[in-house]
Tab-separated table of C-alpha atoms in Angstrom:
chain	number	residue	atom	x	y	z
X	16	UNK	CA	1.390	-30.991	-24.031
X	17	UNK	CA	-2.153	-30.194	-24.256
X	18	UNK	CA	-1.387	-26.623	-23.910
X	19	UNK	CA	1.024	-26.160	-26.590
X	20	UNK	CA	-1.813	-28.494	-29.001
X	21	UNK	CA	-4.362	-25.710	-28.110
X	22	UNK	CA	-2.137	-23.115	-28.783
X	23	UNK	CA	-1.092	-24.897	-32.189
X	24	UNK	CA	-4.978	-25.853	-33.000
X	25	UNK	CA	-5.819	-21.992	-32.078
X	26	UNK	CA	-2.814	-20.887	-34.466
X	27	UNK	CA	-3.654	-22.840	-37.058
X	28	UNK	CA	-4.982	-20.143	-39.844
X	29	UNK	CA	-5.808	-22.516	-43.158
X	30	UNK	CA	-3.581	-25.626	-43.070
X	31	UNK	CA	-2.901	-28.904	-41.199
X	32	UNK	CA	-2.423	-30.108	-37.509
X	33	UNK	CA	-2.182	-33.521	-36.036
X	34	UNK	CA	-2.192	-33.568	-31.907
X	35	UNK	CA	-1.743	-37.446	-30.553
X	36	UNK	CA	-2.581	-37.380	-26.608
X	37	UNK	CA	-3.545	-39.891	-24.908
X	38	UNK	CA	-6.766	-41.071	-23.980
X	39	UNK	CA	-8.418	-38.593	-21.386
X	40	UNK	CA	-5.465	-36.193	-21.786
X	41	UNK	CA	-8.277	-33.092	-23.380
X	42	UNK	CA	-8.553	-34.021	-27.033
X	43	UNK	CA	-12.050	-32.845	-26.598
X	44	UNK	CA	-10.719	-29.431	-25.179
X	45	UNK	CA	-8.522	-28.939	-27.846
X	46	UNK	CA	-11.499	-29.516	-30.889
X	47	UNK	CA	-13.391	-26.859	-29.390
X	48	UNK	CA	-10.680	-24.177	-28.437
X	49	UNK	CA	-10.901	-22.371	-31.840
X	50	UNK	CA	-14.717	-21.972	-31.519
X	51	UNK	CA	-14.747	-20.842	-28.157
X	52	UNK	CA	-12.118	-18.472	-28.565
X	53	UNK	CA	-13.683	-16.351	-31.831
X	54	UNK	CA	-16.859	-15.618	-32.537
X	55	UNK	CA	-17.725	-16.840	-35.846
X	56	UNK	CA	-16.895	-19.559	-37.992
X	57	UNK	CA	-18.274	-23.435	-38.217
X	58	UNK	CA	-16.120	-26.002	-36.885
X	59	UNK	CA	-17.254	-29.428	-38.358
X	60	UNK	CA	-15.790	-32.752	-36.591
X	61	UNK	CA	-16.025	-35.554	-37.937
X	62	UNK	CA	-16.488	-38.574	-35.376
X	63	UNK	CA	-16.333	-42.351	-36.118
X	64	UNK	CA	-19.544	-43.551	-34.438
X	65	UNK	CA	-22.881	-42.343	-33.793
X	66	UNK	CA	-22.494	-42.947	-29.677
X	67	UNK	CA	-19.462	-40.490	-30.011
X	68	UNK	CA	-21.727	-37.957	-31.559
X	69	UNK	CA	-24.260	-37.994	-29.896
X	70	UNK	CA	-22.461	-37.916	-26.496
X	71	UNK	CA	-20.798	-34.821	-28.038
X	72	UNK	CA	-23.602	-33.172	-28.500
X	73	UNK	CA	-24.603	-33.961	-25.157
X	74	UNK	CA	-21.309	-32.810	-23.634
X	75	UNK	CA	-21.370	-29.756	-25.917
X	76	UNK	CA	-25.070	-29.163	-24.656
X	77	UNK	CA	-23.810	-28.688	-20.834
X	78	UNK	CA	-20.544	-26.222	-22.034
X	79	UNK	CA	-22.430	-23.907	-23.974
X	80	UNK	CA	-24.924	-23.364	-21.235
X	81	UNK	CA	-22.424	-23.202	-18.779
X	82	UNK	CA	-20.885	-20.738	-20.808
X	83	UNK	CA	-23.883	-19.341	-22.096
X	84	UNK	CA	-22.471	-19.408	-25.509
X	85	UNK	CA	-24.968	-19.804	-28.719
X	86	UNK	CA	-22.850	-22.587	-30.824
X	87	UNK	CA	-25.981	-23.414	-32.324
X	88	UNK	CA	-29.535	-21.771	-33.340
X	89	UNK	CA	-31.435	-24.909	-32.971
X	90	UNK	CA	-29.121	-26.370	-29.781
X	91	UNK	CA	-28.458	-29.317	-31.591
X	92	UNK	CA	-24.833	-30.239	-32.246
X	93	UNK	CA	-25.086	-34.351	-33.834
X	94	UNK	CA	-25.890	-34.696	-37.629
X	95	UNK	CA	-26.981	-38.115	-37.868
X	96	UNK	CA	-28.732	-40.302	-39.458
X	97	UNK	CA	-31.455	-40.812	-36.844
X	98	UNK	CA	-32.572	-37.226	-36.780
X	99	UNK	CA	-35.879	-36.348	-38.996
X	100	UNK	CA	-35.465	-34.507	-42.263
X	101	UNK	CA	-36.796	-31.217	-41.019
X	102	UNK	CA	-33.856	-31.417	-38.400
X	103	UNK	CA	-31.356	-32.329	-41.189
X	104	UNK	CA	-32.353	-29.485	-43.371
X	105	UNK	CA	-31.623	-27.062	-40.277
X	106	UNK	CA	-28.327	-27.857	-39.474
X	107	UNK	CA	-27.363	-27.603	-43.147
X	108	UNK	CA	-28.671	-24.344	-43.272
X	109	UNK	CA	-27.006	-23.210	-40.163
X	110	UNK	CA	-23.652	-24.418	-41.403
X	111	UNK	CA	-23.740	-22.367	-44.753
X	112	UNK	CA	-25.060	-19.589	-43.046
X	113	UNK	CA	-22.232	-19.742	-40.502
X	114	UNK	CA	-24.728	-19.788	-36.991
X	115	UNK	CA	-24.320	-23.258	-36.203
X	116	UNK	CA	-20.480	-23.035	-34.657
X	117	UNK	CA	-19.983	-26.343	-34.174
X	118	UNK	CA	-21.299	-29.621	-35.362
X	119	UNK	CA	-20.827	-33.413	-34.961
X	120	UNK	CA	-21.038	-36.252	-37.818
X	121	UNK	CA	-19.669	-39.062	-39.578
X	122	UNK	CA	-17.656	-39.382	-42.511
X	123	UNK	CA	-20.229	-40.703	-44.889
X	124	UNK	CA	-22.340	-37.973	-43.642
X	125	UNK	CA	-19.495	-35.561	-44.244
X	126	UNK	CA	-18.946	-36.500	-47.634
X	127	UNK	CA	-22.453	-36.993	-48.750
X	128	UNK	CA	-25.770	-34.482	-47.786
X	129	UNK	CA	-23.748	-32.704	-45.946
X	130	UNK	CA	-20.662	-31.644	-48.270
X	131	UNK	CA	-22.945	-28.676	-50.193
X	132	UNK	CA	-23.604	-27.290	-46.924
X	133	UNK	CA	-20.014	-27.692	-46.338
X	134	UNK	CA	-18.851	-26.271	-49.424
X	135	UNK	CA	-21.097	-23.565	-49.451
X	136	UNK	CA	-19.585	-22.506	-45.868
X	137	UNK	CA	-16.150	-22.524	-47.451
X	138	UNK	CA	-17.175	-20.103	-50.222
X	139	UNK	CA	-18.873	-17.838	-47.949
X	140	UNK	CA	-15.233	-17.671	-45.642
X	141	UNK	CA	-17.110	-19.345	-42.628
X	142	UNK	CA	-15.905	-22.523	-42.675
X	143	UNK	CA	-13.265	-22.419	-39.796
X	144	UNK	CA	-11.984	-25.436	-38.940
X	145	UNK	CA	-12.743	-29.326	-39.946
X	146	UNK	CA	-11.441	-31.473	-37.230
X	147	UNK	CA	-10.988	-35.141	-37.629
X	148	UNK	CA	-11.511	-37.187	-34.212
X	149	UNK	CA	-9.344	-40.519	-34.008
X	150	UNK	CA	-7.693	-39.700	-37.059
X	151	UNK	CA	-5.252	-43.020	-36.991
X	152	UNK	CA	-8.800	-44.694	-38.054
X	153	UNK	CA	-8.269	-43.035	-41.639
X	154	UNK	CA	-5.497	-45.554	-42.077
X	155	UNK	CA	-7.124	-48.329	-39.934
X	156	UNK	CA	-11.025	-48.012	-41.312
X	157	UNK	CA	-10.456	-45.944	-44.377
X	158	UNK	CA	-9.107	-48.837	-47.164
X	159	UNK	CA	-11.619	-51.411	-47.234
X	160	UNK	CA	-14.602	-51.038	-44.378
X	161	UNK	CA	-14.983	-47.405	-44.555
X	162	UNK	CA	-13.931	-45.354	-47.795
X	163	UNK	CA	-15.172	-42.317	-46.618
X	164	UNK	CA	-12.763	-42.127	-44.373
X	165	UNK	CA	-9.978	-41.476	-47.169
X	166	UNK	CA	-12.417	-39.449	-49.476
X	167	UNK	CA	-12.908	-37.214	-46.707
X	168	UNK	CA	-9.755	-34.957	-47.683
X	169	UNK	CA	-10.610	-34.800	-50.871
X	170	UNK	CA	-13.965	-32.691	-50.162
X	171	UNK	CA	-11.671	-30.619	-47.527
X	172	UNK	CA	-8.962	-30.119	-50.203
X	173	UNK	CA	-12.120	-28.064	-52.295
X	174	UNK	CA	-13.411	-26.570	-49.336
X	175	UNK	CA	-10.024	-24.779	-49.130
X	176	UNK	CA	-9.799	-24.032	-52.614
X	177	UNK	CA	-13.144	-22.307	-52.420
X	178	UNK	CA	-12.603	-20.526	-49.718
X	179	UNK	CA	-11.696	-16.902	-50.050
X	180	UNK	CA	-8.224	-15.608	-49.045
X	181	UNK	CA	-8.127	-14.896	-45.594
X	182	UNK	CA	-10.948	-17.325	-44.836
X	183	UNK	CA	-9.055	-20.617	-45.481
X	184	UNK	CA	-10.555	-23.074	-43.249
X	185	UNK	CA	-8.083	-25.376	-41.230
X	186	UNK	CA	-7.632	-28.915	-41.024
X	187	UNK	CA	-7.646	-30.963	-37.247
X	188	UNK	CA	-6.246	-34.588	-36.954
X	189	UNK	CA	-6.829	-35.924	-33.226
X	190	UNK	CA	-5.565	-39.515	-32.107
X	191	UNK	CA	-4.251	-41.224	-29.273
X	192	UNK	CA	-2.411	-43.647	-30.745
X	193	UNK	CA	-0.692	-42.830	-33.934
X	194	UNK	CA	2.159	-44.985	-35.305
X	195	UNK	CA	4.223	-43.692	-38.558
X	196	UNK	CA	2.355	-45.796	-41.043
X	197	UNK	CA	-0.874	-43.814	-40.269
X	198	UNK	CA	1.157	-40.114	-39.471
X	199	UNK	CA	2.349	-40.404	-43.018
X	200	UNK	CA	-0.601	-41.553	-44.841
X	201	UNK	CA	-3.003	-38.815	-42.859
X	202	UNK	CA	0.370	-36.277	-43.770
X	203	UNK	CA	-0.112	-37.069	-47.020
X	204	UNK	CA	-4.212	-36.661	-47.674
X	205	UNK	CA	-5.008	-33.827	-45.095
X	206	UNK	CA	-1.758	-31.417	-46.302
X	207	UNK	CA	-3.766	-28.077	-47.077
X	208	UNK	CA	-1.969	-24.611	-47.876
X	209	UNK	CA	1.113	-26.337	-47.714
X	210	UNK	CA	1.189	-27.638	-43.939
């Protein structure tokens, strides 16, 4: 199973995916498959908690060097609130210039300072992929405790538009548990190019 979500995730050129493995089964794998297999485009994931990030960032630390990949001009892969302005202002810059391949934050991060980063990725075509990380937490989180959860698609939905043909970014959805309450409402906000 994991194999034929990479292969879907790697396939995906500009619209939709959801992958449900569980827990331990290479979610993680899967998220960064597209960026280690080309070599351009941001991939933006969008985590639910700050420990997630940052142990992303850690774990995403240890692959590139073992790899000896540059994913990032300033080897920092977590935008969070905790990091300093000048830090901030960085990554942002890395995303719309397309150097930083791969970065970690939340949704209200996301949706707020850093959607013109975001969006100005998209124009440029360098926006590859946004991936959503426990994705049934859009239906869980997303009504009452966390809005940004369900405003998210709505910034990806103008990403998309923005981008140029042939530069579509595509759209993630990770879970391990997924009943058909939340498959149908994530169906229904995340649908991008017509998948």
């Amino acid at each position: 199973p994991q194999r034929q979500a990479a292969r879907a995730a790697v396939l995906n050129d500009g619209g939709s995916v959801l992958v449900s493995l569980p827990t331990g089964r290479g979610k993680t794998a899967i998220a960064w498959s597209k960026v280690l297999l080309s070599t351009q485009g941001v991939t933006i994931v969008v985590v639910p908690t700050i420990v997630l990030a940052l142990d992303m960032d850690r774990r995403t630390k240890e692959t590139a060097k073992h790899l000896r990949r540059q994913l990032s001009p300033h080897v920092k892969y977590a935008y969070v609130g905790s990091l300093d302005p000048d830090s901030k202002k960085q990554l942002r810059d890395a995303v719309r210039s397309g150097t930083q391949r791969l970065l970690y934050t939340s949704p209200e991060a996301f949706v707020s300072s850093l959607a013109p980063a975001v969006l100005d990725c998209a124009r440029a075509g360098l926006l590859q992929q946004v991936v959503v990380d426990e994705a049934h937490l859009v239906d869980q989180w997303g009504s009452d405790f966390r809005s940004e959860f369900q405003t998210m698609p709505g910034l990806i939905r103008d990403a998309y538009s923005m981008a140029p043909e042939g530069g579509k970014p595509s759209v993630l959805l990770l879970s391990a548990t997924l009943a058909q309450q939340p498959v149908d409402l994530i169906a229904s906000l995340f649908t991008v190019g017509g998948t």
